[in-house]
Coordinates of C-alpha atoms in Angstrom, one line a residue:
M27 CA 0.0 0.0 0.0
P28 CA 1.2 3.5 -0.6
G29 CA 2.9 5.3 2.2
A30 CA 6.0 7.4 2.3
T31 CA 8.5 8.9 4.5
S32 CA 10.8 11.7 3.7
T33 CA 14.3 12.8 4.3
S34 CA 14.8 16.3 5.5
P35 CA 16.8 19.0 3.8
G36 CA 20.0 20.1 5.3
A37 CA 23.2 18.3 6.3
P38 CA 23.1 16.9 9.8
D39 CA 25.6 18.7 12.0
A40 CA 26.4 15.5 14.0
E41 CA 27.4 13.5 11.0
T42 CA 31.0 14.5 11.3
T43 CA 31.4 13.0 14.8
T44 CA 32.8 9.5 15.4
G45 CA 30.6 6.8 16.8
G46 CA 26.9 7.3 17.6
H47 CA 24.7 8.4 20.4
P48 CA 24.9 6.0 23.4
R49 CA 21.1 5.6 23.5
R50 CA 20.7 5.4 19.7
W51 CA 19.1 1.9 19.5
V52 CA 16.5 2.7 22.1
A53 CA 15.8 6.0 20.4
L54 CA 15.4 4.1 17.1
A55 CA 12.6 2.1 18.8
V56 CA 10.9 5.3 19.8
I57 CA 11.2 6.8 16.4
A58 CA 9.9 3.6 14.8
I59 CA 6.8 3.7 17.0
A60 CA 6.1 7.3 15.8
Q61 CA 6.7 6.4 12.2
L62 CA 4.3 3.5 12.5
M63 CA 1.6 5.9 13.7
V64 CA 2.0 8.0 10.5
V65 CA 2.2 5.0 8.2
L66 CA -0.9 3.4 9.7
D67 CA -3.0 6.3 8.6
A68 CA -2.3 5.5 5.0
T69 CA -4.5 2.4 5.2
I70 CA -6.3 2.2 8.5
V71 CA -8.8 4.9 7.5
N72 CA -9.6 3.2 4.2
I73 CA -11.0 0.2 6.0
A74 CA -13.1 2.4 8.3
L75 CA -14.4 4.7 5.6
P76 CA -17.6 2.9 4.7
H77 CA -18.7 3.0 8.3
A78 CA -17.6 6.6 8.9
Q79 CA -19.4 7.6 5.7
A80 CA -22.7 6.1 6.8
D81 CA -22.4 7.4 10.4
L82 CA -21.6 11.0 9.4
R83 CA -23.8 10.9 6.2
I84 CA -21.0 11.8 3.9
S85 CA -21.9 11.8 0.2
D86 CA -20.1 9.6 -2.3
A87 CA -18.8 12.8 -4.0
D88 CA -17.3 14.1 -0.7
R89 CA -16.0 11.0 0.9
Q90 CA -12.6 11.3 -1.0
W91 CA -11.8 14.2 1.3
V92 CA -11.2 11.8 4.1
V93 CA -8.2 10.7 2.1
T94 CA -7.2 13.8 0.2
A95 CA -7.4 16.2 3.1
Y96 CA -4.6 14.2 4.7
T97 CA -2.5 13.6 1.6
L98 CA -2.8 17.2 0.4
T99 CA -1.5 18.8 3.5
F100 CA 1.1 16.1 4.1
G101 CA 2.4 16.4 0.6
G102 CA 2.1 20.1 0.3
L103 CA 3.9 20.9 3.6
L104 CA 6.4 18.1 3.6
L105 CA 9.4 20.1 2.3
L106 CA 8.6 23.0 4.6
G107 CA 8.3 20.5 7.5
G108 CA 11.8 19.2 6.8
R109 CA 13.3 22.7 6.8
I110 CA 11.5 23.6 10.1
A111 CA 12.8 20.4 11.7
D112 CA 16.4 21.1 10.6
Y113 CA 16.5 24.6 11.9
W114 CA 14.0 24.7 14.7
G115 CA 15.3 21.5 16.3
R116 CA 14.7 17.9 15.2
K117 CA 13.6 16.7 18.6
R118 CA 11.4 19.6 19.1
A119 CA 9.8 19.2 15.7
F120 CA 9.4 15.5 16.4
L121 CA 7.6 16.1 19.7
V122 CA 5.4 18.9 18.4
G123 CA 4.5 16.8 15.4
M124 CA 3.6 13.8 17.5
V125 CA 1.5 15.8 19.9
G126 CA -0.3 17.6 17.1
F127 CA -0.9 14.4 15.2
A128 CA -2.5 12.9 18.3
V129 CA -4.7 16.0 19.0
A130 CA -5.8 16.0 15.3
S131 CA -6.6 12.2 15.6
A132 CA -8.7 12.9 18.8
I133 CA -10.7 15.6 16.9
G134 CA -11.3 13.2 14.1
G135 CA -12.3 10.4 16.5
V136 CA -15.1 12.5 18.0
A137 CA -16.2 14.2 14.8
N138 CA -19.9 14.5 14.4
T139 CA -19.9 15.9 10.9
G140 CA -18.1 15.1 7.7
E141 CA -16.6 18.6 7.6
M142 CA -15.1 18.1 11.1
L143 CA -13.6 14.8 10.1
F144 CA -12.1 16.4 6.9
A145 CA -10.6 19.2 9.0
A146 CA -9.1 16.7 11.4
R147 CA -7.5 14.7 8.6
A148 CA -6.0 17.9 7.1
L149 CA -4.5 18.7 10.5
Q150 CA -3.1 15.2 10.8
G151 CA -1.4 15.7 7.4
A152 CA 0.1 19.1 8.5
F153 CA 1.6 17.6 11.7
G154 CA 2.6 14.5 9.8
A155 CA 4.6 16.7 7.4
L156 CA 6.6 17.9 10.5
L157 CA 6.9 14.5 12.2
A158 CA 8.0 12.4 9.2
P159 CA 11.1 14.4 8.1
A160 CA 12.1 15.0 11.7
S161 CA 12.1 11.3 12.4
L162 CA 14.3 10.5 9.5
A163 CA 16.7 13.4 10.2
L164 CA 17.0 12.2 13.8
L165 CA 18.1 8.7 12.5
T166 CA 20.7 10.3 10.3
V167 CA 22.1 12.2 13.3
L168 CA 21.9 9.3 15.7
F169 CA 23.6 6.7 13.5
T170 CA 26.9 8.1 12.1
E171 CA 28.6 4.8 11.4
T172 CA 27.8 3.4 7.9
R173 CA 26.9 -0.2 8.9
E174 CA 24.8 0.9 11.9
R175 CA 23.0 3.5 9.8
A176 CA 22.2 0.9 7.2
K177 CA 20.6 -1.3 9.9
A178 CA 18.7 1.7 11.3
F179 CA 17.3 2.6 7.8
A180 CA 16.4 -1.1 7.2
V181 CA 14.3 -1.0 10.4
Y182 CA 12.8 2.3 9.4
G183 CA 12.1 1.0 5.9
A184 CA 10.5 -2.2 7.2
I185 CA 8.1 0.0 9.3
A186 CA 7.3 2.0 6.2
G187 CA 6.7 -1.1 4.1
G188 CA 5.0 -3.3 6.7
G189 CA 3.0 -0.6 8.5
S190 CA 0.4 -0.6 5.7
A191 CA -0.4 -4.3 6.4
V192 CA -0.7 -3.5 10.2
G193 CA -3.0 -0.7 9.3
L194 CA -5.3 -3.0 7.2
L195 CA -5.5 -5.5 10.0
L196 CA -5.8 -3.1 12.9
G197 CA -8.4 -1.0 11.0
G198 CA -10.4 -4.2 10.4
V199 CA -10.3 -5.3 14.0
L200 CA -11.1 -1.8 15.5
T201 CA -13.9 -1.1 13.0
E202 CA -15.5 -4.5 13.5
Y203 CA -15.2 -5.0 17.2
A204 CA -15.1 -1.4 18.5
S205 CA -15.9 1.5 16.2
W206 CA -14.5 3.3 13.1
R207 CA -13.6 6.1 15.5
W208 CA -11.0 4.0 17.2
C209 CA -9.1 3.9 13.9
L210 CA -8.2 7.5 14.7
L211 CA -8.3 7.4 18.5
V212 CA -5.7 4.6 18.6
N213 CA -3.1 7.3 17.6
I214 CA -3.5 8.9 21.0
L215 CA -2.3 5.8 22.7
I216 CA 0.6 5.3 20.3
A217 CA 1.7 8.9 20.6
A218 CA 1.5 8.8 24.4
V219 CA 3.9 5.9 24.6
A220 CA 6.3 7.4 22.0
L221 CA 6.2 10.8 23.7
A222 CA 6.9 9.5 27.2
A223 CA 10.0 7.6 25.8
A224 CA 11.2 10.3 23.4
I225 CA 11.5 13.1 26.0
P226 CA 14.3 11.5 28.0
L227 CA 15.8 9.3 25.3
V228 CA 16.0 11.3 22.0
P229 CA 18.7 14.0 21.8
E230 CA 18.2 17.4 20.3
S231 CA 20.1 18.5 17.2
R232 CA 19.7 21.2 14.6
A233 CA 21.4 22.4 11.4
H234 CA 23.1 25.7 11.0
G235 CA 23.2 28.3 8.3
N236 CA 20.3 29.8 6.4
T237 CA 17.3 29.4 8.6
R238 CA 14.7 31.3 6.4
Y239 CA 11.6 29.4 5.4
D240 CA 9.7 29.6 2.1
V241 CA 6.3 30.0 3.8
P242 CA 4.7 31.8 0.7
G243 CA 5.7 28.8 -1.5
A244 CA 4.2 26.3 0.9
V245 CA 0.9 28.2 1.2
V246 CA 0.5 28.8 -2.5
V247 CA 1.3 25.3 -3.6
T248 CA -1.1 23.8 -0.9
A249 CA -3.9 26.3 -1.8
G250 CA -3.4 25.5 -5.5
L251 CA -3.7 21.7 -4.9
V252 CA -6.8 22.2 -2.7
S253 CA -8.5 24.3 -5.3
L254 CA -7.7 21.7 -8.0
V255 CA -9.0 18.8 -5.9
Y256 CA -12.1 20.8 -5.0
G257 CA -12.7 21.5 -8.7
F258 CA -12.6 17.8 -9.3
T259 CA -15.1 17.3 -6.5
R260 CA -17.5 19.9 -8.0
A261 CA -17.3 18.0 -11.3
A262 CA -18.9 15.0 -9.6
E263 CA -21.9 17.1 -8.5
D264 CA -22.2 19.8 -11.1
G265 CA -20.5 18.4 -14.2
W266 CA -17.2 19.2 -15.9
R267 CA -18.6 22.2 -17.8
A268 CA -20.1 23.9 -14.8
T269 CA -18.7 27.4 -14.0
S270 CA -17.8 26.4 -10.4
T271 CA -15.9 23.4 -11.6
L272 CA -13.9 25.3 -14.2
A273 CA -13.3 28.2 -11.9
F274 CA -11.7 26.1 -9.1
I275 CA -9.6 24.1 -11.6
A276 CA -8.4 27.4 -13.2
V277 CA -7.6 29.0 -9.9
G278 CA -5.7 25.8 -8.8
L279 CA -3.6 25.8 -12.0
A280 CA -2.9 29.5 -11.7
L281 CA -1.7 29.1 -8.1
L282 CA 0.6 26.2 -9.1
A283 CA 2.0 28.4 -11.8
A284 CA 2.6 31.1 -9.3
F285 CA 4.4 28.6 -7.1
V286 CA 6.9 27.9 -9.8
V287 CA 7.5 31.6 -10.2
I288 CA 8.0 32.0 -6.5
E289 CA 10.5 29.1 -6.4
L290 CA 12.5 30.5 -9.3
R291 CA 12.8 33.9 -7.6
S292 CA 13.2 32.8 -4.0
G293 CA 16.6 33.0 -2.4
H294 CA 15.6 30.0 -0.2
P295 CA 13.2 28.0 -2.3
L296 CA 11.1 25.3 -0.8
L297 CA 11.7 23.2 -4.0
P298 CA 14.8 24.3 -5.9
M299 CA 13.9 24.0 -9.6
R300 CA 17.3 22.6 -10.4
I301 CA 16.1 19.4 -8.7
L302 CA 13.2 19.1 -11.1
L303 CA 14.8 20.2 -14.4
D304 CA 17.2 17.2 -14.7
R305 CA 15.6 14.8 -17.3
N306 CA 16.0 11.6 -15.3
R307 CA 14.9 13.1 -11.9
G308 CA 12.0 14.9 -13.7
G309 CA 11.0 11.5 -15.1
A310 CA 11.2 9.9 -11.7
Y311 CA 9.0 12.6 -10.1
L312 CA 6.4 12.5 -13.0
T313 CA 6.3 8.7 -12.7
S314 CA 5.8 9.0 -8.9
T315 CA 3.0 11.5 -9.4
L316 CA 1.2 9.3 -11.9
I317 CA 1.7 6.1 -9.9
G318 CA 0.3 7.8 -6.8
A319 CA -2.7 9.1 -8.8
G320 CA -3.5 5.7 -10.1
L321 CA -3.1 3.8 -6.8
F322 CA -4.5 5.8 -3.9
G323 CA -8.0 6.0 -5.4
A324 CA -7.9 2.4 -6.7
F325 CA -7.0 1.1 -3.2
L326 CA -9.8 3.2 -1.7
F327 CA -12.4 1.8 -4.1
L328 CA -11.1 -1.8 -3.6
T329 CA -11.7 -1.7 0.2
I330 CA -15.1 -0.1 -0.4
Y331 CA -15.9 -2.8 -3.0
F332 CA -15.0 -5.5 -0.5
Q333 CA -17.4 -4.2 2.1
V334 CA -20.3 -2.7 0.1
V335 CA -20.6 -5.2 -2.8
L336 CA -19.0 -8.4 -1.5
R337 CA -20.3 -7.8 2.0
Y338 CA -17.0 -8.5 3.7
T339 CA -16.7 -7.5 7.3
P340 CA -14.1 -4.8 8.0
L341 CA -11.6 -7.4 9.3
E342 CA -12.2 -9.6 6.2
A343 CA -11.7 -6.5 4.0
G344 CA -8.4 -5.8 5.7
L345 CA -7.2 -9.4 5.3
A346 CA -8.4 -9.4 1.7
S347 CA -6.2 -6.4 0.9
L348 CA -3.0 -8.0 2.2
P349 CA -1.9 -9.6 -1.1
V350 CA -0.9 -6.1 -2.4
T351 CA 1.4 -5.6 0.5
A352 CA 2.8 -9.1 0.2
G353 CA 3.6 -8.4 -3.5
V354 CA 5.3 -5.1 -2.7
L355 CA 7.5 -6.6 0.0
I356 CA 8.6 -9.5 -2.1
A357 CA 9.3 -7.4 -5.2
A358 CA 11.1 -4.7 -3.2
G359 CA 13.5 -7.3 -1.9
G360 CA 14.2 -8.6 -5.4
A361 CA 14.5 -5.2 -6.9
S362 CA 17.1 -4.2 -4.3
Q363 CA 19.3 -7.1 -5.5
L364 CA 18.6 -6.4 -9.2
L365 CA 19.0 -2.7 -9.2
P366 CA 22.9 -2.7 -9.3
R367 CA 22.9 -5.3 -12.0
I368 CA 20.4 -4.1 -14.5
G369 CA 19.7 -0.5 -13.6
A370 CA 16.6 1.5 -12.8
K371 CA 14.8 1.8 -16.1
P372 CA 14.3 -2.0 -16.9
L373 CA 12.9 -2.5 -13.3
M374 CA 10.6 0.5 -13.5
L375 CA 9.2 -0.6 -16.9
S376 CA 8.7 -4.1 -15.7
G377 CA 7.0 -2.8 -12.6
A378 CA 4.7 -0.6 -14.7
V379 CA 3.7 -3.5 -17.0
L380 CA 2.9 -5.8 -14.0
A381 CA 1.0 -3.0 -12.2
V382 CA -1.1 -2.4 -15.3
V383 CA -1.8 -6.1 -15.7
G384 CA -2.9 -6.4 -12.1
M385 CA -5.2 -3.3 -12.4
A386 CA -6.6 -4.5 -15.7
V387 CA -7.7 -7.8 -14.1
L388 CA -9.4 -5.7 -11.4
T389 CA -11.4 -3.9 -14.1
Q390 CA -13.3 -7.2 -14.6
V391 CA -14.9 -7.3 -11.1
E392 CA -18.5 -8.3 -10.8
A393 CA -21.0 -8.5 -8.0
D394 CA -19.9 -12.0 -7.1
T395 CA -16.2 -12.1 -8.1
S396 CA -14.2 -14.9 -6.6
F397 CA -11.5 -13.7 -4.2
V398 CA -9.2 -16.8 -4.6
T399 CA -9.2 -17.0 -8.4
H400 CA -9.5 -13.4 -9.4
L401 CA -9.0 -10.7 -6.7
L402 CA -6.0 -12.4 -4.9
P403 CA -3.8 -12.9 -8.0
A404 CA -4.8 -9.5 -9.4
Q405 CA -3.7 -7.7 -6.1
F406 CA -0.5 -9.8 -5.8
I407 CA 0.6 -8.9 -9.4
L408 CA -0.3 -5.3 -8.7
G409 CA 1.9 -5.4 -5.6
L410 CA 4.8 -6.9 -7.5
G411 CA 4.6 -4.1 -10.0
L412 CA 4.7 -1.5 -7.3
G413 CA 7.6 -3.1 -5.5
F414 CA 9.7 -3.2 -8.7
T415 CA 8.8 0.5 -9.3
F416 CA 9.3 2.0 -5.8
V417 CA 12.9 0.8 -5.2
P418 CA 14.5 2.2 -8.4
L419 CA 12.3 5.4 -8.1
S420 CA 13.9 6.0 -4.7
S421 CA 17.4 5.8 -6.1
L422 CA 16.6 7.6 -9.3
A423 CA 15.4 10.6 -7.3
L424 CA 19.0 11.1 -6.0
Y425 CA 20.7 10.8 -9.4
G426 CA 23.2 13.5 -9.9
V427 CA 22.0 15.5 -6.8
P428 CA 24.6 17.5 -4.8
E429 CA 24.8 16.5 -1.2
H430 CA 23.1 19.6 0.1
D431 CA 20.1 18.9 -2.1
A432 CA 19.7 15.2 -1.2
G433 CA 17.2 15.8 1.5
A434 CA 15.0 18.0 -0.7
A435 CA 15.3 15.6 -3.6
S436 CA 14.1 12.6 -1.7
A437 CA 11.4 14.6 0.1
T438 CA 10.2 15.8 -3.3
L439 CA 9.7 12.2 -4.4
N440 CA 7.5 11.4 -1.4
A441 CA 5.6 14.7 -1.8
T442 CA 4.9 14.0 -5.5
Q443 CA 3.5 10.6 -4.5
Q444 CA 1.2 12.2 -1.9
V445 CA 0.1 15.0 -4.2
G446 CA -0.5 12.5 -7.1
G447 CA -2.6 10.4 -4.7
S448 CA -4.7 13.4 -3.7
L449 CA -5.4 14.4 -7.3
G450 CA -5.9 10.8 -8.4
T451 CA -8.3 10.0 -5.6
A452 CA -10.4 13.1 -6.3
L453 CA -10.4 12.5 -10.1
L454 CA -11.2 8.8 -9.8
N455 CA -14.0 9.5 -7.3
T456 CA -15.6 11.9 -9.7
I457 CA -15.3 9.4 -12.5
Y458 CA -16.8 6.7 -10.3
T459 CA -19.7 8.9 -9.2
S460 CA -20.4 9.9 -12.9
A461 CA -20.3 6.3 -14.0
V462 CA -22.7 5.2 -11.3
A463 CA -25.2 8.0 -12.2
G464 CA -24.8 7.3 -15.9
Y465 CA -25.5 3.6 -15.5
L466 CA -28.7 4.3 -13.6
T467 CA -30.0 6.7 -16.3
N468 CA -33.1 5.2 -17.9
R469 CA -32.9 2.1 -15.6
V470 CA -35.2 1.2 -12.7
P471 CA -33.2 2.0 -9.5
D472 CA -34.0 -1.3 -7.8
Q473 CA -31.5 -3.2 -5.7
T474 CA -30.2 -5.3 -8.5
N475 CA -29.4 -2.3 -10.7
Q476 CA -28.0 -0.3 -7.7
V477 CA -25.4 -3.1 -7.2
K478 CA -24.7 -3.3 -10.9
A479 CA -24.2 0.5 -11.0
L480 CA -21.7 0.4 -8.1
V481 CA -19.8 -2.4 -9.8
H482 CA -19.8 -0.4 -13.0
G483 CA -18.4 2.6 -11.1
Y484 CA -15.6 0.6 -9.5
S485 CA -14.7 -1.1 -12.8
T486 CA -14.6 2.3 -14.6
A487 CA -12.4 3.8 -11.8
F488 CA -10.0 0.8 -12.2
V489 CA -9.8 1.4 -15.9
W490 CA -8.7 5.0 -15.4
A491 CA -6.3 3.9 -12.7
A492 CA -4.7 1.4 -15.1
G493 CA -4.4 4.3 -17.6
L494 CA -2.6 6.5 -15.2
I495 CA -0.1 3.7 -14.3
L496 CA 0.4 3.1 -18.1
L497 CA 1.2 6.8 -18.5
A498 CA 3.7 6.4 -15.7
G499 CA 5.4 3.6 -17.6
L500 CA 5.4 5.8 -20.8
A501 CA 7.0 8.7 -18.8
T502 CA 9.8 6.3 -17.7
L503 CA 10.3 5.0 -21.2
V504 CA 10.6 8.5 -22.7
L505 CA 12.3 10.5 -20.0
V506 CA 14.7 8.1 -18.1
R507 CA 18.0 7.8 -19.8
V508 CA 20.3 7.2 -16.9
R509 CA 23.0 4.5 -17.1
R510 CA 23.0 1.6 -14.7
E511 CA 26.3 2.5 -13.0
D512 CA 25.2 6.1 -12.4
V513 CA 22.2 5.4 -10.1
P514 CA 22.9 5.4 -6.4
T515 CA 21.7 2.2 -4.6
G516 CA 21.8 3.4 -1.0
G517 CA 18.0 3.5 -0.6
A518 CA 17.8 6.9 0.9
V519 CA 14.0 6.9 0.6
H520 CA 11.8 4.2 1.9
M521 CA 8.4 3.8 0.3
G522 CA 5.9 1.0 0.9

């Protein structure tokens, strides 16, 4: 399942020292707990969404905000969060991010309206954008010896990759045996444990030098993305030609263009344009955006399909979603071994083909589709494709990047995945809603046709998701020209 962590801009000041912090391994456990909390929210809420939607009477057109409110603020503020953590203090940012995330989770857990839940999810994303880069920066400071750092990043990456599976299972258990609200409230317990341990065990550190923040850039890019997503949402209700739809999309595009201008003129840009303008890195970021766009919405519809059409319980839906995670973990391990031998491009192209095949099989879902013979292999193949794509993407994002830009480059990759997921979820949800309404036109809206309409909507969304992943493969084919020996294989970014 999709989830991402980010490195933080700025060179750690403790990296020049010999050895590591005496309590570094205990601190790693604390940081891992906090990271697990952030990763869980990528999947745990998907399982709870059908129940939350019914409880709070959220429309089909608006339910995507439960996902996109989080991913928009997380992706839009991730680079700014990394800079704040570096210069404000990594431990301080880590603690504030954790407390803020827990408070936002509490607000979401007691929400009595859809708007209140959306606001809480946006707040979670904002504090997550502070917590995630602070966590990874702390690891870089704590572990200064190469082998130990590799082990620490392996643990961190395992949390990022396996946390989605934990979220699926935990979301199923909490929704089925307690309430969907506990899928958010559980973060309070996790944060309390991590906070109590972090205060005495995690050391403070900060970077030195230019401490100015590109706040205008962060505000403009986030506002632009929100306007664009809201325009997609209006299309589901008013149509693509409606004035409100076109106005919000136009404003969103204008703000994103303004963001580029701000970054080009800023002396301390949030996103240095030199990072994007390299052909290979630009190809990696475009691929990441398109993959995120195709997957976030598709995963959301898959968990809803399990519960609404196939009548799985939340726990059964969580278990039924695990083949994707299994495929990702297996392929990621193989890709790590193959990357130095065959290079990034062949792996990414193979991954795109597998992911498109898996998604294409999902387009054939029916009201009584077999899990064992259809849904399980389709998800596993999709997961294999993602695993073969994520690992080389992580390395390609660092191709030819100067050391002082490495944090921004890897954080940008994660931000593009989140932003792509936001736009894709909104777009696919609009396409789904339109497909359902179109199917019911001139048909009797009885129970049989209602179910057929839902299945038609899911199938249509999966077709578009497959198209977005195919575009990602084409972007790789056309733009990526890097040689095998030029791509770093250190795995600076962990995605799962």
